[in-house]
Amino acid sequence: MNNRLRIGIAAFVLSGTSVAMAQTLEPAQSEIAFTFRQMGVPVVGRFTKFSGQVHFDPRKPEAGKVALRIDTGSARFGSAETDAEAVKSDWLHAAKFPQASLDSVAIQAVGPGRYELAGQLSIKGTARAVRIPVALARSGAMTIATGAFTVKRLEFKVGDGDWSDTSLVANEVQVDFKLALSGMAAL
């Protein structure tokens, strides 16, 4: 092997160290939940199927990328009747829009172990810019990303028709998440 080839290979390998590291999302230890009010009473649901690609190095958060995909048909409330209603066209319309997505456009550090993710949230074919606070903590070999943010369901056409009356179902929906990630560098 000639010296130029060795130098080229070494430069390629070393340049890879500046790229954000890839993590594995562990769905069995993760949770995406949401809460809204119906006639003033809190209703809690969760998505049971989701996946994600996370490339993040805590030393270089600005190089990070997050892409989550949520199976809209997996919304669960603990009631078969409510579960069946949630996937209908007035709500999540899972047959036409089987996935919601979140794709980061920027990540910045805002304090020790705390970050802000700016991204695009897409539900029912409508995308909106979101800013999401994220806290990272170590739990054994896992890194746990937690946070909460609020969306307005009517901006995404969730709860169309008769359900657009916010005196029946509030417009604000709080999303809470806990994502267990393996393979992240030390915080």
XYZ file of N, CA and C in Angstrom:
561
model
N 0.859 -1.169 0.000
C 0.000 0.000 0.000
C 0.906 1.233 0.000
N 0.627 2.170 -0.902
C 1.479 3.357 -0.954
C 1.097 4.351 0.137
N 1.998 5.296 0.371
C 1.803 6.274 1.462
C 0.587 7.161 1.250
N 0.307 7.540 -0.002
C -0.860 8.395 -0.267
C -2.151 7.673 0.105
N -2.238 6.400 -0.237
C -3.418 5.620 0.102
C -3.568 5.501 1.615
N -2.458 5.245 2.322
C -2.504 5.167 3.797
C -2.952 6.491 4.400
N -2.413 7.575 3.896
C -2.799 8.898 4.412
C -4.267 9.167 4.126
N -4.723 8.796 2.923
C -6.132 8.983 2.571
C -7.051 8.180 3.468
N -6.704 6.924 3.737
C -7.512 6.076 4.632
C -7.503 6.646 6.041
N -6.339 7.054 6.528
C -6.242 7.633 7.878
C -7.077 8.907 7.974
N -7.015 9.759 6.943
C -7.808 10.995 6.962
C -9.304 10.684 6.974
N -9.727 9.678 6.196
C -11.126 9.274 6.161
C -11.580 8.779 7.521
N -10.786 7.913 8.153
C -11.135 7.363 9.466
C -11.188 8.473 10.508
N -10.205 9.346 10.506
C -10.178 10.430 11.491
C -11.301 11.428 11.265
N -11.666 11.686 10.001
C -12.758 12.629 9.750
C -14.070 12.092 10.285
N -14.217 10.782 10.365
C -15.433 10.177 10.902
C -15.633 10.454 12.372
N -14.578 10.833 13.085
C -14.732 11.108 14.511
C -15.497 12.396 14.766
N -15.602 13.265 13.755
C -16.351 14.504 13.972
C -17.833 14.347 13.659
N -18.219 13.215 13.099
C -19.619 12.960 12.785
C -20.331 12.477 14.047
N -21.564 12.919 14.240
C -22.324 12.511 15.417
C -22.443 10.985 15.464
N -22.329 10.446 16.655
C -22.411 8.998 16.843
C -23.863 8.537 16.718
N -24.045 7.315 16.218
C -25.396 6.768 16.076
C -25.784 6.016 17.343
N -27.020 6.205 17.772
C -27.555 5.491 18.916
C -28.692 4.585 18.460
N -29.016 3.634 19.304
C -30.138 2.744 19.041
C -31.264 3.093 20.007
N -32.435 3.373 19.459
C -33.618 3.622 20.279
C -34.144 2.280 20.757
N -34.360 2.160 22.060
C -34.857 0.924 22.671
C -36.346 1.121 22.989
N -37.250 0.777 22.038
C -38.684 1.048 22.217
C -39.301 0.402 23.460
N -38.843 -0.787 23.840
C -39.432 -1.473 24.992
C -39.200 -0.701 26.292
N -38.187 0.152 26.326
C -37.879 0.930 27.525
C -38.198 2.411 27.339
N -38.897 2.721 26.251
C -39.216 4.104 25.909
C -40.724 4.314 25.941
N -41.127 5.577 25.937
C -42.552 5.890 25.979
C -42.821 7.241 25.328
N -43.886 7.296 24.532
C -44.394 8.562 24.001
C -45.862 8.628 24.426
N -46.168 9.576 25.300
C -47.522 9.726 25.838
C -48.045 11.123 25.520
N -49.352 11.282 25.607
C -49.959 12.591 25.365
C -51.169 12.751 26.274
N -51.435 13.997 26.636
C -52.561 14.308 27.522
C -53.327 15.496 26.951
N -54.644 15.366 26.917
C -55.510 16.472 26.533
C -56.703 16.470 27.476
N -57.503 17.510 27.420
C -58.682 17.596 28.279
C -59.942 17.459 27.439
N -60.819 16.580 27.890
C -62.128 16.426 27.261
C -63.156 16.804 28.307
N -63.907 17.876 28.025
C -64.869 18.447 28.973
C -64.210 18.687 30.335
N -62.976 19.178 30.289
C -62.241 19.531 31.497
C -61.536 18.383 32.185
N -61.752 17.168 31.740
C -61.160 15.987 32.386
C -59.927 15.546 31.589
N -58.777 15.360 32.261
C -57.586 14.917 31.527
C -57.771 13.503 30.960
N -57.351 13.346 29.703
C -57.361 12.049 29.030
C -55.922 11.761 28.620
N -55.418 10.603 29.025
C -54.031 10.237 28.738
C -54.012 9.087 27.745
N -53.171 9.232 26.744
C -52.975 8.174 25.764
C -51.495 7.972 25.539
N -51.173 6.932 24.786
C -49.765 6.678 24.452
C -49.704 5.965 23.121
N -48.570 6.120 22.477
C -48.305 5.374 21.253
C -47.482 4.159 21.636
N -47.891 2.999 21.131
C -47.195 1.766 21.496
C -46.189 1.322 20.446
N -46.215 1.931 19.262
C -45.257 1.571 18.210
C -44.621 2.828 17.641
N -43.302 2.883 17.727
C -42.546 3.991 17.155
C -41.106 3.539 16.957
N -40.417 4.257 16.116
C -39.015 3.951 15.848
C -38.278 5.265 15.657
N -36.969 5.185 15.673
C -36.207 6.407 15.503
C -34.770 6.166 15.107
N -34.223 7.172 14.488
C -32.804 7.211 14.181
C -32.244 8.421 14.903
N -31.261 8.175 15.748
C -30.651 9.234 16.529
C -29.148 9.185 16.291
N -28.596 10.316 15.912
C -27.152 10.481 15.745
C -26.779 11.694 16.586
N -26.170 11.439 17.738
C -25.950 12.548 18.670
C -24.693 12.327 19.483
N -23.873 13.354 19.544
C -22.689 13.384 20.394
C -22.862 14.570 21.333
N -22.965 14.343 22.646
C -23.193 15.445 23.579
C -22.126 16.539 23.506
N -20.936 16.204 23.010
C -19.872 17.219 22.880
C -20.078 18.100 21.656
N -20.890 17.637 20.704
C -21.158 18.397 19.479
C -22.645 18.315 19.141
N -23.494 18.875 19.986
C -24.940 18.735 19.763
C -25.400 19.317 18.430
N -24.740 20.374 17.960
C -25.152 21.011 16.710
C -25.014 20.077 15.502
N -24.234 19.012 15.621
C -24.091 18.043 14.530
C -25.123 16.912 14.637
N -25.946 16.929 15.677
C -26.902 15.847 15.909
C -28.088 15.861 14.968
N -28.671 14.687 14.795
C -29.871 14.518 13.979
C -30.796 13.525 14.667
N -32.084 13.830 14.646
C -33.102 12.950 15.226
C -34.221 12.804 14.205
N -34.649 11.572 13.976
C -35.792 11.295 13.096
C -36.645 10.230 13.772
N -37.832 10.615 14.217
C -38.756 9.678 14.863
C -39.940 9.418 13.943
N -40.426 8.175 13.952
C -41.616 7.788 13.214
C -42.564 7.117 14.199
N -43.793 7.618 14.250
C -44.783 7.117 15.200
C -45.932 6.503 14.422
N -46.261 5.270 14.741
C -47.375 4.558 14.121
C -48.673 5.122 14.708
N -49.420 5.898 13.922
C -50.627 6.550 14.448
C -51.707 5.542 14.832
N -51.681 4.377 14.210
C -52.650 3.340 14.550
C -52.383 2.679 15.886
N -51.257 3.034 16.518
C -50.912 2.423 17.805
C -51.328 3.288 19.000
N -52.119 4.337 18.768
C -52.588 5.176 19.882
C -53.482 4.339 20.792
N -53.174 4.339 22.076
C -53.931 3.547 23.052
C -54.314 4.411 24.244
N -55.560 4.178 24.710
C -56.100 4.927 25.841
C -56.532 4.026 26.988
N -56.471 2.727 26.803
C -56.946 1.809 27.826
C -58.415 1.481 27.686
N -59.038 1.940 26.612
C -60.450 1.665 26.339
C -60.554 1.276 24.867
N -61.087 0.099 24.590
C -61.205 -0.370 23.204
C -62.022 0.605 22.358
N -63.069 1.182 22.931
C -63.919 2.119 22.204
C -63.141 3.384 21.823
N -62.387 3.936 22.761
C -61.596 5.144 22.493
C -60.457 4.835 21.526
N -59.816 3.681 21.691
C -58.743 3.273 20.778
C -59.270 3.215 19.340
N -60.452 2.658 19.156
C -61.049 2.531 17.817
C -61.415 3.904 17.248
N -61.876 4.810 18.087
C -62.263 6.156 17.643
C -61.042 6.980 17.230
N -59.932 6.845 17.940
C -58.736 7.666 17.713
C -58.144 7.504 16.320
N -58.313 6.353 15.705
C -57.707 6.105 14.390
C -58.622 6.506 13.230
N -59.841 6.936 13.536
C -60.787 7.336 12.489
C -60.376 8.662 11.847
N -61.028 8.976 10.715
C -60.628 10.139 9.905
C -60.738 11.472 10.645
N -61.691 11.644 11.548
C -61.790 12.904 12.292
C -60.595 13.119 13.217
N -59.975 12.043 13.627
C -58.870 12.137 14.582
C -57.533 11.921 13.892
N -56.893 10.785 14.051
C -55.560 10.561 13.485
C -55.584 10.033 12.048
N -56.716 9.555 11.580
C -56.891 9.039 10.222
C -55.726 8.110 9.845
N -55.555 7.083 10.667
C -54.423 6.162 10.527
C -54.398 5.429 9.193
N -55.554 5.183 8.586
C -55.574 4.487 7.295
C -54.897 5.328 6.210
N -55.116 6.623 6.207
C -54.523 7.510 5.202
C -53.153 8.035 5.645
N -52.974 8.260 6.938
C -51.729 8.818 7.478
C -51.191 7.872 8.552
N -50.578 6.760 8.154
C -50.156 5.747 9.121
C -49.004 6.164 10.031
N -48.320 7.251 9.672
C -47.212 7.685 10.514
C -47.257 9.181 10.771
N -46.883 9.545 11.977
C -46.534 10.923 12.304
C -45.018 10.928 12.380
N -44.414 12.085 12.190
C -42.950 12.117 12.219
C -42.433 13.378 12.884
N -41.226 13.262 13.404
C -40.492 14.394 13.953
C -39.085 14.314 13.385
N -38.666 15.369 12.714
C -37.326 15.443 12.140
C -36.649 16.706 12.641
N -35.478 16.545 13.234
C -34.765 17.703 13.757
C -34.173 18.523 12.617
N -34.079 19.826 12.841
C -33.359 20.713 11.921
C -32.180 21.365 12.638
N -32.221 21.390 13.971
C -31.108 21.936 14.754
C -31.230 21.448 16.189
N -30.074 21.270 16.820
C -30.024 20.914 18.243
C -28.963 21.803 18.870
N -29.306 22.378 20.017
C -28.317 23.211 20.710
C -28.340 22.921 22.197
N -27.174 23.047 22.814
C -27.057 22.887 24.262
C -27.619 24.135 24.929
N -28.372 23.940 26.034
C -28.909 25.072 26.790
C -28.498 25.006 28.255
N -27.717 24.004 28.617
C -27.238 23.825 29.986
C -26.683 22.427 30.125
N -26.108 22.105 31.278
C -25.555 20.761 31.476
C -26.638 19.680 31.327
N -26.450 18.800 30.349
C -27.398 17.719 30.123
C -28.736 18.157 29.552
N -28.825 19.417 29.117
C -30.090 19.942 28.586
C -29.875 20.522 27.195
N -30.846 20.265 26.330
C -30.737 20.670 24.932
C -32.082 21.167 24.452
N -32.062 21.880 23.335
C -33.302 22.267 22.675
C -33.232 21.752 21.242
N -34.241 20.990 20.867
C -34.353 20.453 19.523
C -35.351 21.310 18.762
N -34.926 21.841 17.641
C -35.843 22.523 16.725
C -36.105 21.543 15.595
N -37.371 21.389 15.220
C -37.665 20.410 14.185
C -39.004 20.618 13.534
N -39.339 19.671 12.679
C -40.619 19.652 11.989
C -41.418 18.456 12.489
N -42.599 18.734 13.034
C -43.523 17.696 13.458
C -44.596 17.594 12.387
N -44.817 16.375 11.884
C -45.809 16.160 10.833
C -46.866 15.164 11.320
N -48.120 15.598 11.288
C -49.263 14.760 11.671
C -50.349 14.983 10.627
N -50.928 13.913 10.118
C -52.006 13.977 9.117
C -51.615 14.841 7.918
N -50.354 14.752 7.499
C -49.900 15.461 6.312
C -49.613 16.933 6.514
N -49.733 17.424 7.732
C -49.453 18.825 8.035
C -48.190 18.903 8.875
N -47.240 19.727 8.448
C -45.979 19.899 9.182
C -45.952 21.268 9.853
N -45.447 21.293 11.058
C -45.302 22.531 11.823
C -43.938 22.524 12.508
N -43.375 23.714 12.644
C -42.116 23.858 13.370
C -42.392 23.705 14.862
N -41.506 22.991 15.548
C -41.616 22.814 16.999
C -40.249 23.042 17.640
N -40.289 23.433 18.899
C -39.085 23.534 19.716
C -39.341 22.661 20.932
N -38.416 21.735 21.163
C -38.633 20.739 22.201
C -37.455 20.723 23.168
N -37.711 20.981 24.459
C -36.646 20.843 25.447
C -36.385 19.364 25.723
N -35.108 19.004 25.805
C -34.723 17.612 26.036
C -33.672 17.582 27.132
N -33.879 16.713 28.115
C -32.886 16.480 29.163
C -32.307 15.086 28.964
N -31.001 14.959 29.078
C -30.337 13.664 28.967
C -29.771 13.262 30.314
N -29.930 12.002 30.667
C -29.373 11.465 31.914
C -28.929 10.036 31.657
N -27.935 9.615 32.354
C -27.436 8.242 32.249
C -28.208 7.346 33.201
N -28.520 6.135 32.736
C -29.135 5.113 33.573
C -28.475 3.795 33.186
N -27.428 3.424 33.917
C -26.641 2.249 33.558
C -25.966 2.480 32.227
N -26.138 1.551 31.293
C -25.539 1.682 29.963
C -26.395 2.530 29.025
N -27.579 2.895 29.458
C -28.512 3.662 28.619
C -28.407 5.154 28.899
N -28.746 5.925 27.889
C -28.969 7.354 28.046
C -30.464 7.560 27.883
N -31.062 8.281 28.810
C -32.497 8.524 28.789
C -32.738 9.982 28.401
N -33.469 10.173 27.308
C -33.860 11.507 26.854
C -35.304 11.728 27.278
N -35.556 12.792 28.038
C -36.913 13.084 28.490
C -37.275 14.518 28.132
N -38.561 14.754 28.016
C -39.024 16.101 27.753
C -40.526 16.138 27.573
N -41.030 17.345 27.409
C -42.460 17.564 27.193
C -42.625 18.836 26.374
N -43.645 18.840 25.544
C -43.966 20.031 24.763
C -45.451 19.987 24.443
N -46.000 21.121 24.033
C -47.427 21.226 23.751
C -47.648 21.518 22.274
N -48.632 20.849 21.698
C -49.051 21.141 20.333
C -50.530 21.501 20.349
N -50.941 22.190 19.321
C -52.360 22.513 19.156
C -52.923 21.547 18.115
N -53.817 20.679 18.563
C -54.316 19.594 17.721
C -54.992 20.087 16.455
N -55.696 21.229 16.521
C -56.421 21.723 15.356
C -55.486 22.201 14.248
N -54.253 22.579 14.594
C -53.266 22.946 13.568
C -52.910 21.740 12.699
N -53.116 20.535 13.227
C -52.823 19.299 12.507
C -54.104 18.592 12.039
N -55.242 19.255 12.188
C -56.544 18.701 11.800
C -56.892 17.435 12.572
N -56.465 17.376 13.805
C -56.799 16.251 14.689
C -58.017 16.681 15.501
N -59.111 15.975 15.314
C -60.369 16.360 15.949
C -61.167 17.262 15.038
N -61.274 16.885 13.770
C -62.044 17.649 12.785
C -63.542 17.523 13.040
N -64.294 18.260 12.262
C -65.752 18.164 12.313
C -66.313 18.608 13.645
N -67.244 17.809 14.165
C -67.890 18.137 15.440
C -66.889 18.276 16.575
N -65.747 17.613 16.451
C -64.749 17.616 17.531
C -63.863 18.860 17.522
N -64.070 19.770 16.572
C -63.250 20.982 16.550
C -63.682 21.998 17.610
N -64.788 21.748 18.270
C -65.264 22.601 19.358
C -64.347 22.414 20.567
N -63.565 23.437 20.885
C -62.586 23.310 21.975
C -63.224 23.344 23.361
N -64.538 23.601 23.441
C -65.186 23.485 24.751
C -65.426 22.005 25.084
N -65.444 21.152 24.060
C -65.571 19.706 24.275
C -64.201 19.063 24.481
N -63.293 19.324 23.532
C -61.936 18.776 23.595
C -60.975 19.946 23.440
N -60.129 20.149 24.434
C -59.187 21.276 24.408
C -58.270 21.178 23.192
N -57.840 22.333 22.723
C -56.941 22.389 21.571
C -55.518 21.959 21.945
N -55.109 22.214 23.168
C -53.749 21.916 23.598
C -53.592 20.448 23.970
N -52.529 19.853 23.449
C -52.184 18.471 23.759
C -50.734 18.477 24.240
N -50.522 17.984 25.447
C -49.154 17.885 25.958
C -48.582 16.533 25.577
N -47.394 16.560 24.996
C -46.688 15.342 24.621
C -45.531 15.165 25.595
N -45.461 13.998 26.228
C -44.376 13.658 27.148
C -43.637 12.461 26.571
N -42.314 12.503 26.646
C -41.564 11.370 26.105
C -40.405 10.987 27.017
N -40.096 9.714 26.941
C -38.913 9.140 27.577
C -38.345 8.168 26.550
N -37.189 8.491 26.017
C -36.570 7.658 24.994
C -35.286 7.065 25.553
N -35.218 5.752 25.596
C -34.023 5.052 26.069
C -33.123 4.801 24.861
N -31.882 5.260 24.967
C -30.928 5.158 23.861
C -29.684 4.404 24.310
N -29.266 3.445 23.507
C -28.002 2.761 23.796
C -26.962 3.267 22.807
N -25.703 3.223 23.236
C -24.608 3.590 22.346
C -24.207 5.050 22.361
N -24.661 5.840 23.342
C -24.288 7.251 23.383
C -23.007 7.435 24.179
N -22.204 8.369 23.738
C -20.969 8.717 24.451
C -21.326 9.272 25.828
N -20.364 9.260 26.712
C -20.576 9.787 28.070
C -21.044 11.229 28.010
N -21.920 11.576 28.923
C -22.463 12.947 28.976
C -21.478 13.896 29.620
